[in-house]
Short mmCIF file of C-alpha atoms in Angstrom, two decimals:
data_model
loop_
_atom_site.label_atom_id
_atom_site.label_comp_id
_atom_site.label_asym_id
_atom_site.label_seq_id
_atom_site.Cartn_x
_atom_site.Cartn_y
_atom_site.Cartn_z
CA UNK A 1 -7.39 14.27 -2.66
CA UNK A 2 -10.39 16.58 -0.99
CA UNK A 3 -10.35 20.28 0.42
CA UNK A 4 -9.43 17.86 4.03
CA UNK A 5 -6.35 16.19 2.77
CA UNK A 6 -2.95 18.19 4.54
CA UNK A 7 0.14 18.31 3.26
CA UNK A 8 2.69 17.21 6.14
CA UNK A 9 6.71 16.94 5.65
CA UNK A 10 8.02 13.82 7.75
CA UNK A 11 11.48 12.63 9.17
CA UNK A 12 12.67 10.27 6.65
CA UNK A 13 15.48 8.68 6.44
CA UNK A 14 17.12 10.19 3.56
CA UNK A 15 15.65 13.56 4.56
CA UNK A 16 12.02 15.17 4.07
CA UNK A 17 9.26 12.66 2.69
CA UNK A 18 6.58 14.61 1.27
CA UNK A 19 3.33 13.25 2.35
CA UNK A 20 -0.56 13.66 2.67
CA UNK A 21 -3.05 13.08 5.55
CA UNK A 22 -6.44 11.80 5.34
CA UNK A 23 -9.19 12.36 8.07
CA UNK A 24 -12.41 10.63 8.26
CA UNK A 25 -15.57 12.36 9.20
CA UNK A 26 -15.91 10.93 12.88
CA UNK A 27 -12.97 9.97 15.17
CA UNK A 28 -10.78 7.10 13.20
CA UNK A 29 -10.77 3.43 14.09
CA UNK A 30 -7.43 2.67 12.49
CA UNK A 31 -4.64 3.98 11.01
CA UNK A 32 -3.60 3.09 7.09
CA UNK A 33 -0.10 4.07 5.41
CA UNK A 34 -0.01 3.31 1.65
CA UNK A 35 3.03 2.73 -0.59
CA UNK A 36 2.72 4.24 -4.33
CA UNK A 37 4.06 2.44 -7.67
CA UNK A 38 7.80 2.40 -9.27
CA UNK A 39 9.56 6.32 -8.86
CA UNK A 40 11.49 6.01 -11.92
CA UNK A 41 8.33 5.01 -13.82
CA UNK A 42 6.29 8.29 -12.67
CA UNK A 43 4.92 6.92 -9.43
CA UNK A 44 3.66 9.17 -6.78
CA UNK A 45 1.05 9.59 -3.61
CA UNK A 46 -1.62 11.14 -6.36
CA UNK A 47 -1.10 8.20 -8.67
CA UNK A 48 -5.37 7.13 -9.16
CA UNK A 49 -5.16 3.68 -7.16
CA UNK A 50 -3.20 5.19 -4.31
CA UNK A 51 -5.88 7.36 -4.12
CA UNK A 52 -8.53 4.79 -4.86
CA UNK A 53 -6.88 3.09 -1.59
CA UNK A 54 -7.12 5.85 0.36
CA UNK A 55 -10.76 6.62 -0.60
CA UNK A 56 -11.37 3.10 1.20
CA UNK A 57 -9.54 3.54 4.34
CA UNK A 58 -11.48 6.74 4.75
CA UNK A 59 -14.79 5.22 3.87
CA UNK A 60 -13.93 2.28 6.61
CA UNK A 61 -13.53 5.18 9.24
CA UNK A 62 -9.48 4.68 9.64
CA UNK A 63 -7.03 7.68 8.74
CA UNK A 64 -4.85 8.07 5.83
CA UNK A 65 -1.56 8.71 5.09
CA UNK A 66 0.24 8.60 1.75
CA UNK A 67 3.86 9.63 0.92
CA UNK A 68 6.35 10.23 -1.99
CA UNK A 69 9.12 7.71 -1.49
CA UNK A 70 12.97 9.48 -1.53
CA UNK A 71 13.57 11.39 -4.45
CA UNK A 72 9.71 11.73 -5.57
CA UNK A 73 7.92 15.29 -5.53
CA UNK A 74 9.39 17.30 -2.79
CA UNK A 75 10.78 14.24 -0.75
CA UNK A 76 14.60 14.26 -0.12
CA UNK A 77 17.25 11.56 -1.39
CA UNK A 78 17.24 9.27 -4.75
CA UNK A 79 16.19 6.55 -5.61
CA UNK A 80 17.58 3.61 -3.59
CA UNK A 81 16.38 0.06 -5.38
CA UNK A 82 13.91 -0.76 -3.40
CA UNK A 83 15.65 -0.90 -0.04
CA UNK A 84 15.60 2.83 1.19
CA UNK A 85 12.08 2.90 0.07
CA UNK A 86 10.96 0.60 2.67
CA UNK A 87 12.96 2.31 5.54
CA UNK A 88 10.89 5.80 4.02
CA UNK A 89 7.47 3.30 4.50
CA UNK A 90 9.06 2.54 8.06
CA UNK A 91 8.94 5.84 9.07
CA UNK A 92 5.79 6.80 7.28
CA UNK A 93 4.57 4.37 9.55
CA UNK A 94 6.72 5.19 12.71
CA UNK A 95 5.21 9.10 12.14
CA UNK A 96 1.48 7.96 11.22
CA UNK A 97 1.46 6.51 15.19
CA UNK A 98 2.80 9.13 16.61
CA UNK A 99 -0.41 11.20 15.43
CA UNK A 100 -2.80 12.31 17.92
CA UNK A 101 -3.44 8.76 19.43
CA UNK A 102 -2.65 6.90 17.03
CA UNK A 103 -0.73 4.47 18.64
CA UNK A 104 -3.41 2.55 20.00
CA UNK A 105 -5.45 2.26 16.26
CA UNK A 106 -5.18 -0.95 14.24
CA UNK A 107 -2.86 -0.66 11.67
CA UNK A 108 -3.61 -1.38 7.51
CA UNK A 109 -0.34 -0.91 4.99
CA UNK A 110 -1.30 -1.05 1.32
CA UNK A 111 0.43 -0.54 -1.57
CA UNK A 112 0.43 -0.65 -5.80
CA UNK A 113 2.79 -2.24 -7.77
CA UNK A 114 6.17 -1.20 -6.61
CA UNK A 115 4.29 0.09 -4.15
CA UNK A 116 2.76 -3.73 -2.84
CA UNK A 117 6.62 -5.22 -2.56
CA UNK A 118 7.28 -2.33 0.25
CA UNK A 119 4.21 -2.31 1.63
CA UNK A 120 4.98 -6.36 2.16
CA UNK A 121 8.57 -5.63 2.85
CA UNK A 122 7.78 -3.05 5.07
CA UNK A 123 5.68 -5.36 7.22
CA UNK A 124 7.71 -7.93 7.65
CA UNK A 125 10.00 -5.92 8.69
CA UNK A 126 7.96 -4.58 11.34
CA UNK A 127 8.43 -6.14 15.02
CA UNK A 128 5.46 -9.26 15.56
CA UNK A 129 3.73 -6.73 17.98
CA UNK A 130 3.72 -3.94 15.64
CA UNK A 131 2.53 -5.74 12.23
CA UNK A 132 -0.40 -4.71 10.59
CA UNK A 133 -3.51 -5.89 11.25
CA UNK A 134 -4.26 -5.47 7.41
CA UNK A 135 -2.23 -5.93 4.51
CA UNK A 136 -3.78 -5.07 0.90
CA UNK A 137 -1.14 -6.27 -2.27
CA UNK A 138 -2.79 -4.30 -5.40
CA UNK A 139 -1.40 -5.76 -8.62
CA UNK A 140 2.06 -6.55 -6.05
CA UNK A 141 5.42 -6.07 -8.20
CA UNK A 142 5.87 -10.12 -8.08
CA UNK A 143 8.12 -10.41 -10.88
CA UNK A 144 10.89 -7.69 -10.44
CA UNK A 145 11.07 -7.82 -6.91
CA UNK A 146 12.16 -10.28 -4.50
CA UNK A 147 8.18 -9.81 -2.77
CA UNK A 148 8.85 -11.68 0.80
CA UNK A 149 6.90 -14.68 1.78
CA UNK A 150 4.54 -13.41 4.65
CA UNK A 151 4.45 -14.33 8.63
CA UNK A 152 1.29 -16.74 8.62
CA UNK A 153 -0.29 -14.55 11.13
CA UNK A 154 -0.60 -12.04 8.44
CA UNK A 155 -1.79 -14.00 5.55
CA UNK A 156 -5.49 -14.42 6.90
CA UNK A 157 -5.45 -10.25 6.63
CA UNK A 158 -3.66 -9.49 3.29
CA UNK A 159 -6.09 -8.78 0.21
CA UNK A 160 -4.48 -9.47 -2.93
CA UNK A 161 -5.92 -8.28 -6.30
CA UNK A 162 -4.68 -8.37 -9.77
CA UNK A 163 -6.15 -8.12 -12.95
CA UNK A 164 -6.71 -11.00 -15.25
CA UNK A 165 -4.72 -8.90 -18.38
CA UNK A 166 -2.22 -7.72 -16.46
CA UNK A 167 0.54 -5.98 -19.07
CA UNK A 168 2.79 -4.63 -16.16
CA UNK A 169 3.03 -7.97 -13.55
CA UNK A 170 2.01 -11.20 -15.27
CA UNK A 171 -1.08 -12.53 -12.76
CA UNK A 172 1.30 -15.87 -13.19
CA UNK A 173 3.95 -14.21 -11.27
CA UNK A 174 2.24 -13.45 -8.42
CA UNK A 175 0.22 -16.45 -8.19
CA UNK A 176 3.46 -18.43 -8.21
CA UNK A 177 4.35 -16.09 -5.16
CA UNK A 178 0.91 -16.82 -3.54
CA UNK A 179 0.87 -20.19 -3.93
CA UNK A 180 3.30 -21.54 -1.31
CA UNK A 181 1.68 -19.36 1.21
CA UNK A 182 -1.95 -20.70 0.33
CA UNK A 183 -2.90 -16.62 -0.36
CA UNK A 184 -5.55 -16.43 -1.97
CA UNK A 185 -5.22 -14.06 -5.28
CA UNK A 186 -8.50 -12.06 -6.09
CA UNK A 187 -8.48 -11.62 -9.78
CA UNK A 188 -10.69 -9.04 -11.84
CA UNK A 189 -11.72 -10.53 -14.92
CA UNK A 190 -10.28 -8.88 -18.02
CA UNK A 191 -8.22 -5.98 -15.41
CA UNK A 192 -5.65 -4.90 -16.92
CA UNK A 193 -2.44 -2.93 -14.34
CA UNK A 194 -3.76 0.05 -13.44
CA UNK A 195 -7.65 -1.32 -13.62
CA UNK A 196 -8.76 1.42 -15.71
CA UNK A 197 -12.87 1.22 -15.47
CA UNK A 198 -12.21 -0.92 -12.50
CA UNK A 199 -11.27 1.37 -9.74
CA UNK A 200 -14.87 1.68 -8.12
CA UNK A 201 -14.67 -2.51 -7.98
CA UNK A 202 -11.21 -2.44 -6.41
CA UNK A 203 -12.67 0.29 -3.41
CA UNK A 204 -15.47 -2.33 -2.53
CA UNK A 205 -13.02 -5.04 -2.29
CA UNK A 206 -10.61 -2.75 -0.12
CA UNK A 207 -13.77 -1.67 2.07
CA UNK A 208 -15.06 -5.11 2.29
CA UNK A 209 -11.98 -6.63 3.31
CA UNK A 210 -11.06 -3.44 5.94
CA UNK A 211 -14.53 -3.26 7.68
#
């Protein structure tokens, strides 16, 4: 992403996840992991809003690390459905605290698209003492995944955007998801799935929901 960004291999595990770590200018007041969109449909850690999420988390002081789920770039294993990708966010997250005092930061998991239903899955999977203490859903794959309802502790922290035109994840979909759980949904007008014109929009909402 800059001439700062590293290139790390992790323990994943279906074998080596190819990932990329994110420092902020001064010493980092939390920790975010984001989840990219669908591997079969050309998802990866450089897709634009992974990157647009990252440029957030670094702009709200916390560290960054992105990674290619199984079977994406130079990360080990095949596709799995869904289900080995979130054990590949698990330890993305499990090797993101074991980072130079890490531990102790505050913990944000994002994701796009495909990339939202593991991020979710992912932290509701997590033990209650090891959640995140953000969650942001961009555009969350609501209709071809089985997106879990969140712990109510959670759902005062989780930022949900989609765009109005959305030709990927009806915005009906995932406001039927919301609704049961009282989540509020924030919708850009006239955003269509990868919010194409809209990315410096969706890195103020990130920031202003992080800081």
């Amino acid at each position: 992403m800059n001439a700062q960004t590293r290139r790390l291999v992790l323990a994943g595990p279906a074998g080596a996840l190819d990932a990329a770590l994110d420092e902020p200018t001064a010493a980092p007041t939390g920790l975010a992991v984001i989840c990219h969109p669908h591997p079969l449909h050309g998802g990866t850690m450089d897709n634009k809003v992974v990157q647009t999420l990252a440029r957030a988390a670094l702009q709200c002081g916390w560290r960054c690390l992105r990674f290619n789920f199984r079977g994406v770039g130079a990360s080990a294993g095949a596709w799995d459905e869904g289900r080995g990708e979130v054990d590949d966010a698990l330890a993305a997250v499990a090797a993101a605290r074991a980072t130079d005092g890490a531990a102790a930061l505050p913990l944000a998991l994002a994701g796009f698209s495909f990339g939202g239903f593991v991020a979710a899955a992912a932290a509701v999977r997590l033990a209650p003492e090891a959640r995140p203490q953000r969650l942001a859903l961009i555009a969350p794959s609501t209709r071809k995944q089985a997106v879990p309802v969140l712990p109510e502790e959670l759902r005062a922290e989780t930022l949900v955007v989609h765009g109005e035109a959305d030709e990927v994840v009806p915005l009906a979909a995932t406001l039927d998801w919301a609704r049961p759980q009282a989540l509020p949904v924030t919708v850009i007008p006239g955003g269509g799935h990868f919010f194409h014109g809209q990315l410096a929009l969706l890195r103020r909402l990130v920031v202003r929901a992080w800081h």
